[in-house]
Short mmCIF file of C-alpha atoms in Angstrom, two decimals:
data_model
loop_
_atom_site.label_atom_id
_atom_site.label_comp_id
_atom_site.label_asym_id
_atom_site.label_seq_id
_atom_site.Cartn_x
_atom_site.Cartn_y
_atom_site.Cartn_z
CA MET A 128 -13.25 -15.67 8.90
CA LYS A 129 -16.58 -14.38 7.62
CA ASP A 130 -15.17 -11.14 6.05
CA ARG A 131 -13.71 -12.23 2.52
CA LEU A 132 -11.78 -8.98 2.05
CA ALA A 133 -10.05 -9.27 5.43
CA TYR A 134 -9.30 -12.93 4.67
CA TRP A 135 -7.76 -12.01 1.34
CA TRP A 136 -5.72 -9.26 3.11
CA PHE A 137 -4.33 -11.63 5.70
CA ARG A 138 -3.49 -14.24 3.26
CA TYR A 139 -1.68 -11.75 1.00
CA GLY A 140 0.14 -10.34 4.05
CA ALA A 141 1.26 -13.66 5.31
CA GLU A 142 2.68 -14.66 1.64
CA LEU A 143 4.22 -11.27 1.10
CA ALA A 144 5.94 -11.29 4.39
CA LEU A 145 7.67 -14.42 3.70
CA HIS A 146 8.90 -13.30 0.22
CA ALA A 147 9.64 -9.59 0.97
CA LYS A 148 11.17 -9.78 4.56
CA LYS A 149 14.81 -10.56 4.53
CA ALA A 150 17.44 -10.86 7.56
CA THR A 151 16.21 -9.17 10.85
CA ALA A 152 12.93 -8.23 9.16
CA PHE A 153 12.17 -12.07 8.41
CA GLN A 154 13.38 -12.87 12.00
CA ASP A 155 11.11 -10.34 13.47
CA HIS A 156 8.12 -11.70 11.47
CA PHE A 157 8.91 -15.08 12.55
CA ASN A 158 8.85 -14.10 16.35
CA ASP A 159 5.71 -12.29 15.74
CA VAL A 160 4.08 -15.45 14.10
CA MET A 161 5.51 -17.79 16.90
CA GLU A 162 4.37 -15.44 19.71
CA ALA A 163 0.90 -15.27 18.19
CA VAL A 164 0.63 -19.01 17.83
CA TYR A 165 2.31 -20.07 21.04
CA GLY A 166 1.85 -17.18 23.19
CA SER A 167 4.20 -17.18 26.32
CA ASP A 168 5.22 -20.63 25.44
CA PHE A 169 7.56 -19.04 22.85
CA VAL A 170 10.31 -16.68 23.95
CA ARG A 171 11.80 -14.06 21.60
CA VAL A 172 15.48 -13.82 22.09
CA ARG A 173 17.19 -10.64 21.28
CA PRO A 174 21.04 -10.15 20.97
CA ALA A 175 22.45 -8.66 24.25
CA GLY A 176 26.05 -6.99 24.31
CA LYS A 177 29.01 -8.89 23.32
CA ASP A 178 27.39 -12.24 23.75
CA GLY A 179 24.81 -11.70 21.10
CA ASP A 180 21.87 -14.12 21.03
CA ARG A 181 24.09 -17.20 22.11
CA LYS A 182 22.97 -19.03 18.81
CA CYS A 183 19.26 -18.77 19.73
CA ASP A 184 16.81 -16.59 17.87
CA GLY A 185 13.80 -17.92 19.65
CA TYR A 186 12.96 -20.57 22.41
CA GLN A 187 9.96 -22.78 22.82
CA GLN A 188 9.70 -23.68 26.69
CA SER A 189 7.35 -26.62 26.51
CA THR A 190 9.56 -28.56 24.04
CA ASP A 191 12.93 -26.89 24.77
CA THR A 192 13.37 -26.06 21.27
CA VAL A 193 16.06 -23.63 19.98
CA PHE A 194 15.09 -21.80 16.75
CA GLN A 195 17.85 -20.49 14.45
CA VAL A 196 16.52 -18.12 11.75
CA TYR A 197 18.58 -17.63 8.58
CA ALA A 198 16.97 -15.37 5.87
CA PRO A 199 19.76 -13.51 4.00
CA SER A 200 19.08 -11.56 0.91
CA ARG A 201 21.77 -13.18 -0.94
CA ILE A 202 22.82 -16.78 -0.56
CA ASP A 203 26.58 -17.72 -0.37
CA LEU A 204 26.49 -21.60 -0.27
CA ALA A 205 29.86 -22.11 1.53
CA LYS A 206 28.87 -19.37 4.27
CA TRP A 207 25.55 -20.90 4.66
CA VAL A 208 26.84 -24.45 5.36
CA SER A 209 29.48 -23.19 7.83
CA LYS A 210 26.93 -21.06 9.59
CA ILE A 211 24.72 -24.03 10.15
CA LYS A 212 27.45 -26.04 11.60
CA GLU A 213 28.56 -23.12 13.71
CA ASP A 214 24.98 -22.18 14.86
CA PHE A 215 24.16 -25.85 15.87
CA ALA A 216 27.53 -26.31 17.68
CA GLY A 217 26.99 -22.85 19.55
CA ALA A 218 23.38 -23.71 20.47
CA LYS A 219 24.17 -27.20 21.79
CA ASP A 220 27.02 -25.70 23.78
CA GLN A 221 24.99 -22.74 25.14
CA TRP A 222 21.57 -24.23 25.71
CA PRO A 223 22.10 -27.53 27.65
CA SER A 224 18.37 -27.98 28.12
CA MET A 225 17.94 -28.04 24.40
CA LYS A 226 15.93 -31.03 23.03
CA SER A 227 15.15 -29.70 19.52
CA TRP A 228 16.98 -27.44 17.10
CA ILE A 229 15.12 -26.08 14.33
CA PHE A 230 16.51 -24.26 11.33
CA VAL A 231 14.16 -21.75 9.89
CA HIS A 232 14.95 -20.27 6.54
CA ASN A 233 13.46 -18.26 3.59
CA GLN A 234 14.15 -20.49 0.78
CA HIS A 235 11.06 -21.05 -1.15
CA ASP A 236 12.36 -23.16 -3.81
CA GLY A 237 13.90 -25.78 -1.44
CA LEU A 238 17.36 -26.24 0.15
CA PRO A 239 20.61 -26.48 -1.81
CA PRO A 240 21.80 -30.11 -1.51
CA ASP A 241 24.80 -29.11 0.48
CA THR A 242 22.79 -27.44 3.16
CA LEU A 243 20.44 -30.32 3.49
CA GLN A 244 23.50 -32.68 3.84
CA ALA A 245 24.96 -30.48 6.55
CA LEU A 246 21.64 -30.81 8.48
CA LEU A 247 21.32 -34.46 7.81
CA LYS A 248 24.81 -34.92 9.27
CA ILE A 249 23.97 -32.97 12.46
CA LYS A 250 20.91 -35.22 12.80
CA GLU A 251 23.07 -38.32 12.53
CA ASP A 252 25.62 -37.05 14.90
CA ASN A 253 23.00 -36.03 17.48
CA PRO A 254 20.45 -38.99 17.64
CA SER A 255 19.15 -37.71 21.06
CA LEU A 256 17.97 -34.35 19.60
CA VAL A 257 15.23 -33.43 17.23
CA ILE A 258 16.72 -31.68 14.26
CA ASP A 259 14.39 -30.17 11.61
CA GLN A 260 14.18 -27.36 9.18
CA TRP A 261 11.25 -25.08 8.55
CA PRO A 262 10.67 -23.63 5.01
CA PRO A 263 8.58 -20.58 4.54
CA SER A 264 5.54 -22.75 3.80
CA HIS A 265 5.69 -23.99 7.53
CA LEU A 266 5.23 -20.37 8.69
CA LEU A 267 2.37 -19.79 6.24
CA GLY A 268 0.75 -22.82 7.60
CA LEU A 269 1.10 -21.58 11.13
CA THR A 270 -0.54 -18.19 10.25
CA ALA A 271 -3.59 -20.07 8.44
CA ASP A 272 -4.64 -21.30 11.87
CA LEU A 273 -4.35 -18.08 13.72
CA SER A 274 -7.64 -16.34 15.00
CA GLU A 275 -8.56 -12.93 13.64
CA GLU A 276 -7.33 -11.12 16.78
CA GLN A 277 -4.04 -12.88 16.56
CA LEU A 278 -3.81 -12.06 12.84
CA ILE A 279 -4.38 -8.46 13.65
CA ARG A 280 -1.46 -8.41 16.12
CA VAL A 281 0.80 -9.76 13.36
CA PHE A 282 -0.36 -7.92 10.30
CA GLY A 283 -2.41 -5.08 11.61
CA HIS A 284 -6.01 -4.03 10.89
CA PRO A 285 -7.39 -5.37 7.65
CA PRO A 286 -9.78 -3.75 5.27
CA ARG A 287 -13.32 -5.43 5.48
CA GLU A 288 -15.92 -6.07 3.03
CA HIS A 289 -18.79 -4.59 5.05
CA GLU A 290 -16.85 -1.44 5.81
CA MET A 291 -16.15 -0.92 2.01
CA ARG A 292 -19.85 -0.93 1.47
CA ALA A 293 -20.31 1.66 4.22
CA LEU A 294 -17.42 4.14 3.31
CA ASP A 295 -18.10 7.74 2.95
CA ARG A 296 -16.23 10.73 1.67
CA GLY A 297 -15.10 11.43 5.38
CA ASP A 298 -13.13 8.19 5.47
CA ILE A 299 -11.51 8.97 2.21
CA ALA A 300 -10.48 12.54 3.55
CA ASP A 301 -8.81 10.72 6.47
CA ALA A 302 -6.93 8.37 4.05
CA VAL A 303 -5.83 11.36 1.77
CA ALA A 304 -4.88 13.18 4.97
CA GLY A 305 -2.75 10.40 5.99
CA LEU A 306 -0.59 10.83 2.95
CA ALA A 307 0.83 14.15 4.44
CA LEU A 308 0.81 15.73 0.98
CA HIS A 309 3.06 18.54 2.05
CA SER A 310 5.93 16.03 2.04
CA GLY A 311 5.51 15.12 -1.62
CA SER A 312 6.85 16.86 -4.60
CA TRP A 313 4.34 17.80 -7.43
CA THR A 314 4.93 19.46 -10.73
CA PRO A 315 1.71 20.46 -12.49
CA GLY A 316 3.22 19.73 -16.01
CA ALA A 317 3.74 16.06 -15.18
CA VAL A 318 0.29 14.73 -14.89
CA ASP A 319 -0.46 13.44 -18.34
CA LEU A 320 -0.65 9.94 -17.34
CA PRO A 321 -2.07 7.02 -19.31
CA VAL A 322 -5.71 5.60 -18.72
CA VAL A 323 -6.63 2.18 -17.04
CA ASP A 324 -6.61 -1.04 -19.07
CA PRO A 325 -8.37 -4.27 -18.15
CA GLY A 326 -5.26 -6.28 -18.70
CA LYS A 327 -3.38 -4.21 -16.08
CA LEU A 328 -3.69 -6.70 -13.22
CA ASP A 329 -2.19 -9.37 -15.43
CA TYR A 330 0.51 -7.10 -16.94
CA ASN A 331 1.72 -5.92 -13.34
CA GLU A 332 1.89 -9.58 -12.08
CA LEU A 333 -0.36 -9.12 -9.27
CA SER A 334 -1.20 -12.49 -7.67
CA GLU A 335 -4.62 -13.78 -6.55
CA TYR A 336 -5.16 -11.71 -3.14
CA PRO A 337 -4.02 -8.34 -4.33
CA ARG A 338 -6.08 -8.70 -7.37
CA ARG A 339 -9.08 -9.62 -5.30
CA MET A 340 -8.44 -6.66 -3.14
CA ILE A 341 -8.15 -4.11 -5.87
CA THR A 342 -11.26 -5.47 -7.33
CA ALA A 343 -12.98 -5.06 -4.07
CA GLY A 344 -11.61 -1.58 -3.52
CA ILE A 345 -12.71 -0.45 -6.99
CA ALA A 346 -16.20 -0.90 -6.07
CA GLN A 347 -15.91 2.48 -4.17
CA ALA A 348 -13.88 4.19 -6.96
CA ARG A 349 -16.91 6.59 -7.93
CA MET A 350 -17.20 7.62 -4.28
CA VAL A 351 -13.51 8.38 -4.04
CA GLU A 352 -13.84 10.40 -7.19
CA GLY A 353 -16.90 12.20 -5.63
CA TYR A 354 -14.69 13.16 -2.59
CA PHE A 355 -12.17 14.83 -4.83
CA ASP A 356 -14.82 16.56 -6.88
CA HIS A 357 -16.29 18.03 -3.81
CA ASN A 358 -13.05 18.93 -2.11
CA PRO A 359 -12.61 22.82 -2.09
CA ASP A 360 -9.00 22.33 -3.49
CA PRO A 361 -9.31 21.23 -7.21
CA THR A 362 -5.60 20.43 -7.25
CA LEU A 363 -5.90 17.86 -4.36
CA ARG A 364 -6.54 14.92 -6.74
CA ASP A 365 -3.65 15.61 -8.91
CA ARG A 366 -1.33 15.95 -5.93
CA VAL A 367 -2.44 12.82 -4.46
CA GLY A 368 -1.98 11.01 -7.84
CA MET A 369 1.39 12.49 -8.40
CA LEU A 370 2.53 11.78 -4.81
CA MET A 371 1.54 8.18 -5.34
CA ARG A 372 3.07 8.15 -8.86
CA VAL A 373 6.40 9.26 -7.57
CA GLU A 374 6.38 6.47 -4.98
CA TRP A 375 5.54 4.11 -7.72
CA LEU A 376 8.24 5.21 -9.93
CA LYS A 377 10.76 5.02 -6.94
CA LEU A 378 9.81 1.34 -6.44
CA GLN A 379 10.21 0.70 -10.12
CA LYS A 380 13.63 2.15 -10.12
CA GLN A 381 14.51 -0.22 -7.35
CA GLY A 382 13.24 -3.27 -9.22
CA THR A 383 10.19 -3.64 -6.83
CA ALA A 384 7.11 -4.70 -8.69
CA GLY A 385 3.93 -6.86 -8.42
CA ASP A 386 2.69 -7.89 -5.02
CA GLU A 387 5.38 -6.37 -3.09
CA ALA A 388 5.01 -2.98 -4.93
CA PHE A 389 1.32 -3.28 -4.00
CA GLY A 390 2.08 -3.78 -0.41
CA LEU A 391 4.59 -1.04 -0.17
CA LEU A 392 2.00 1.44 -1.75
CA TYR A 393 -0.66 0.25 0.55
CA ASP A 394 1.63 0.87 3.41
CA ARG A 395 2.30 4.33 2.25
CA VAL A 396 -1.48 5.06 2.09
CA ALA A 397 -2.35 3.11 5.42
CA ALA A 398 0.71 4.22 7.34
CA HIS A 399 -1.42 5.81 9.93
CA THR A 400 -4.48 3.69 10.11
CA GLN A 401 -5.58 2.38 13.40
CA GLY A 402 -8.65 0.29 12.64
CA SER A 403 -10.39 -1.65 9.96
CA ARG A 404 -12.56 1.34 8.78
CA GLU A 405 -9.28 3.42 8.18
CA ALA A 406 -7.58 0.37 6.34
CA THR A 407 -10.79 -0.17 4.20
CA ALA A 408 -10.74 3.60 3.22
CA SER A 409 -6.94 3.21 2.30
CA LEU A 410 -7.69 0.21 0.15
CA ALA A 411 -10.42 2.16 -1.63
CA LEU A 412 -8.11 5.16 -2.30
CA LEU A 413 -5.15 2.85 -3.50
CA ALA A 414 -7.68 0.85 -5.85
CA PHE A 415 -8.94 4.23 -7.14
CA LEU A 416 -5.26 5.37 -7.99
CA PHE A 417 -4.67 1.77 -9.67
CA GLU A 418 -7.84 2.19 -11.82
CA SER A 419 -6.87 5.70 -12.75
CA CYS A 420 -3.22 4.45 -13.55
CA ASP A 421 -1.52 6.82 -11.22
CA ILE A 422 0.21 3.66 -9.96
CA PHE A 423 1.30 0.67 -11.85
CA GLU A 424 1.59 0.33 -15.71
CA ASN A 425 -0.83 -0.03 -18.47
CA PRO A 426 0.06 -3.03 -20.71
CA PRO A 427 1.42 -2.04 -24.23
CA ALA A 428 -1.22 -2.10 -26.98
CA ASP A 429 0.23 -5.30 -28.40
CA TRP A 430 0.51 -7.01 -25.25
CA SER A 431 -1.32 -10.27 -24.98
CA GLY A 432 -0.03 -11.82 -21.81
CA THR A 433 -1.90 -14.07 -19.42
CA ALA A 434 -2.77 -13.97 -15.70
CA ALA A 435 0.36 -13.97 -13.46
CA MET B 329 -5.29 23.92 -12.97
CA ILE B 330 -5.73 26.62 -15.77
CA THR B 331 -6.47 23.86 -18.23
CA PRO B 332 -8.00 20.32 -17.31
CA THR B 333 -5.53 17.82 -15.93
CA LYS B 334 -5.80 14.17 -15.05
CA GLY B 335 -7.25 15.14 -11.85
CA VAL B 336 -8.96 18.55 -12.46
CA ARG B 337 -11.97 17.72 -14.78
CA PRO B 338 -12.75 20.21 -17.31
CA GLU B 339 -15.67 21.99 -15.55
CA ARG B 340 -13.15 22.77 -12.58
CA SER B 341 -10.46 24.08 -14.64
CA LEU B 342 -10.04 27.85 -14.53
CA LEU B 343 -10.23 28.25 -18.18
CA TYR B 344 -13.61 26.53 -18.30
CA ILE B 345 -14.97 28.62 -15.41
CA GLY B 346 -13.59 31.74 -16.84
CA GLY B 347 -15.56 30.90 -19.98
CA GLN B 348 -18.63 30.38 -17.90
CA ILE B 349 -18.15 33.66 -16.17
CA LEU B 350 -17.69 35.55 -19.45
CA SER B 351 -20.92 33.93 -20.84
CA ASP B 352 -22.98 35.67 -18.08
CA LEU B 353 -21.16 38.95 -18.39
CA ASP B 354 -23.64 40.45 -20.92
CA ARG B 355 -23.50 43.67 -18.74
CA PRO B 356 -21.33 45.15 -16.20
CA THR B 357 -21.67 43.43 -12.88
CA THR B 358 -20.45 43.16 -9.24
CA VAL B 359 -18.11 40.38 -8.14
CA SER B 360 -20.86 38.93 -6.15
CA GLY B 361 -23.22 39.16 -9.13
CA ALA B 362 -20.77 37.35 -11.18
CA TRP B 363 -20.31 34.74 -8.37
CA GLU B 364 -23.97 34.19 -8.06
CA ALA B 365 -24.51 33.93 -11.87
CA LEU B 366 -21.77 31.27 -12.11
CA ALA B 367 -23.38 29.38 -9.29
CA ARG B 368 -26.80 29.46 -11.07
CA ARG B 369 -25.30 28.32 -14.39
CA ARG B 370 -23.38 25.37 -12.92
CA ARG B 371 -26.63 24.27 -11.05
CA LEU B 372 -28.59 24.53 -14.22
CA HIS B 373 -26.05 22.23 -15.93
CA GLY B 374 -25.84 19.81 -13.20
CA GLN B 375 -22.18 20.45 -12.53
CA GLU B 376 -21.94 19.36 -8.88
CA ALA B 377 -18.24 19.66 -8.57
CA THR B 378 -17.33 22.20 -5.92
CA VAL B 379 -16.10 25.44 -6.99
CA THR B 380 -14.96 27.78 -4.01
CA PHE B 381 -15.02 31.52 -4.08
CA ASP B 382 -11.16 31.46 -4.04
CA TRP B 383 -11.16 29.37 -6.99
CA PHE B 384 -13.67 31.73 -8.64
CA VAL B 385 -11.49 34.72 -8.05
CA LEU B 386 -8.50 32.87 -9.55
CA ALA B 387 -10.61 32.46 -12.67
CA LEU B 388 -11.49 36.15 -12.56
CA ASP B 389 -7.55 36.84 -12.14
CA LEU B 390 -7.01 34.63 -15.35
CA LEU B 391 -9.71 36.51 -17.34
CA ARG B 392 -8.00 39.75 -16.31
CA ALA B 393 -4.58 38.53 -17.15
CA LEU B 394 -5.89 37.41 -20.66
CA GLY B 395 -7.28 40.92 -21.17
CA THR B 396 -10.84 39.73 -21.47
CA ILE B 397 -12.34 41.54 -18.38
CA ARG B 398 -11.57 44.86 -16.59
CA LEU B 399 -12.76 46.82 -13.64
CA GLN B 400 -14.86 49.89 -14.34
CA ASP B 401 -16.25 51.99 -11.43
CA GLY B 402 -16.11 48.86 -9.18
CA LEU B 403 -17.86 46.64 -11.78
CA ILE B 404 -16.46 43.74 -13.75
CA VAL B 405 -16.80 44.56 -17.52
CA LYS B 406 -16.23 42.49 -20.50
CA VAL B 407 -13.51 44.09 -22.63
CA GLY B 408 -14.91 45.68 -25.81
CA LYS B 409 -18.40 45.50 -24.47
CA SER B 410 -18.55 48.55 -22.18
#
């Protein structure tokens, strides 16, 4: 991929999805990636009526593989082990053509031993079947080989480096309009916010790709500022800042920070984007708000932490 | 918006603009005259940030509320300088 910003954005999206998405959201993401990689060879299976999904979350036709996805937000070990046994038995029973059974999970730190033992037992008891488990890194590997067109199908339109250079105030106007400011609360007295600090990226535990994206977006911070300066409504800048500040505070209250918070704030700005130019303008606006400290926190004066 | 905020730079705040209007109010003038004088002054100081006529009128309102200007025979007059 030639455009570095788009590359960072896709890598960030692929990693974030595997950390942030749980339960059906994770399953939907798995299906999106599999469809992008295998096309019509992979069939997304949706639960239907009282029969549910018949213990199959996705099916690969060429290899007769049944995929079972399990990505709960909280792990109950006993439940997990019994689920593996139940899901496999059900799949074996209901999909007689099955040659492989793959258990897809969201455990980044590895499988608990009891779970692995349950999988090995299934493998031992069913020597004619291919039994395997896919950790999140396997899905990450699959996205790494996708074409740009396929990545757009999974993750939407990326911001682009060459668009960043060409942005103008009209693009920022569209990004601001997308915020639908009338829906945000704003109190004129609550705008005494701190100024930006160089250690902010570290302090807010942003990983490599969001850091690069913010750095790329900040290149257009002066242009964004110019847009606000020339807007007929002098209060617009404060209203945008406060709207996003409120969103940020909401996330903090929920315990959401770092990359995930960055992703959700980006989604808020870029909710209505339909192309890369708009995505790029959304990133420029977000980076401006980061620099001006409307979103994320400045490190305390005595903080001397290092990069996340 | 009366005073500068994080997003309203000083030269766009109503108080600052009011001060600029007062500075040019050496003699009674029309609303249009004050508007043109403000535009001239801001151009001279390289203050490019947009000030709309609505915003200028709000600055006049502020000056009136503070008792620093009044209307006399359809003209704006600095209080104490009539």
